[in-house]
Amino acid sequence: KESETHVALENKLALLISQGVLSPAEGNDFAYVKDQRWKCDYSLYRFGQSDAKNCLQKAEAFYATIERLTS
């Protein structure tokens, strides 16, 4: 189920932060991008170009961290 997958992902993220593998700032960035996505999907929300650039920068930085940790 999709909701179970999201919960499992967020629990794992919280665990990695508590273990010091990821920083709290990285967790906050993940949550920010997720929240922006949900606002766009489930409400009438004006998502501008600057919002998109901000989310992309946060997502790319998070991806780079995950790549570094898993290579």
Tab-separated table of C-alpha atoms in Angstrom:
chain	number	residue	atom	x	y	z
A	1	LYS	CA	0.000	0.000	0.000
A	2	GLU	CA	1.214	3.450	-0.835
A	3	SER	CA	0.585	4.902	2.633
A	4	GLU	CA	2.563	2.059	4.230
A	5	THR	CA	5.450	2.729	1.852
A	6	HIS	CA	5.496	6.420	2.800
A	7	VAL	CA	5.406	5.591	6.506
A	8	ALA	CA	8.226	3.058	6.135
A	9	LEU	CA	10.328	5.563	4.181
A	10	GLU	CA	9.794	8.317	6.748
A	11	ASN	CA	10.571	5.922	9.620
A	12	LYS	CA	13.819	4.868	7.937
A	13	LEU	CA	14.702	8.501	7.298
A	14	ALA	CA	14.110	9.327	10.989
A	15	LEU	CA	16.298	6.376	11.987
A	16	LEU	CA	19.137	7.504	9.711
A	17	ILE	CA	18.928	11.007	11.177
A	18	SER	CA	18.954	9.679	14.753
A	19	GLN	CA	22.019	7.567	13.896
A	20	GLY	CA	23.824	10.585	12.433
A	21	VAL	CA	23.955	9.127	8.933
A	22	LEU	CA	21.815	11.979	7.619
A	23	SER	CA	21.626	15.444	9.102
A	24	PRO	CA	18.455	16.987	10.484
A	25	ALA	CA	18.733	19.597	7.709
A	26	GLU	CA	18.605	16.815	5.104
A	27	GLY	CA	15.513	15.425	6.799
A	28	ASN	CA	13.927	18.870	6.797
A	29	ASP	CA	14.720	19.326	3.112
A	30	PHE	CA	13.139	15.954	2.318
A	31	ALA	CA	10.008	16.911	4.269
A	32	TYR	CA	9.846	20.324	2.574
A	33	VAL	CA	9.970	18.854	-0.936
A	34	LYS	CA	7.417	16.175	-0.008
A	35	ASP	CA	5.068	18.786	1.445
A	36	GLN	CA	5.383	20.982	-1.649
A	37	ARG	CA	4.561	17.984	-3.840
A	38	TRP	CA	1.506	17.111	-1.769
A	39	LYS	CA	0.275	20.704	-1.824
A	40	CYS	CA	0.486	20.658	-5.606
A	41	ASP	CA	-1.241	17.301	-5.871
A	42	TYR	CA	-4.038	17.847	-3.385
A	43	SER	CA	-4.888	21.548	-3.295
A	44	LEU	CA	-5.092	24.703	-5.323
A	45	TYR	CA	-1.569	25.845	-4.681
A	46	ARG	CA	0.447	28.286	-6.752
A	47	PHE	CA	3.792	26.633	-7.336
A	48	GLY	CA	6.063	29.074	-9.116
A	49	GLN	CA	9.374	28.771	-10.901
A	50	SER	CA	11.354	29.795	-7.801
A	51	ASP	CA	9.524	27.119	-5.794
A	52	ALA	CA	10.420	24.540	-8.417
A	53	LYS	CA	14.077	25.561	-8.477
A	54	ASN	CA	14.246	25.424	-4.690
A	55	CYS	CA	12.723	21.933	-4.614
A	56	LEU	CA	15.037	20.717	-7.365
A	57	GLN	CA	18.114	21.984	-5.536
A	58	LYS	CA	17.032	20.251	-2.334
A	59	ALA	CA	16.152	17.027	-4.156
A	60	GLU	CA	19.429	16.973	-6.091
A	61	ALA	CA	21.447	17.545	-2.910
A	62	PHE	CA	19.536	14.764	-1.148
A	63	TYR	CA	20.080	12.422	-4.098
A	64	ALA	CA	23.811	13.215	-4.117
A	65	THR	CA	24.020	12.375	-0.419
A	66	ILE	CA	22.231	9.057	-0.926
A	67	GLU	CA	24.501	8.223	-3.881
A	68	ARG	CA	27.582	9.016	-1.793
A	69	LEU	CA	26.356	6.837	1.079
A	70	THR	CA	25.441	3.867	-1.104
A	71	SER	CA	28.436	3.771	-3.466
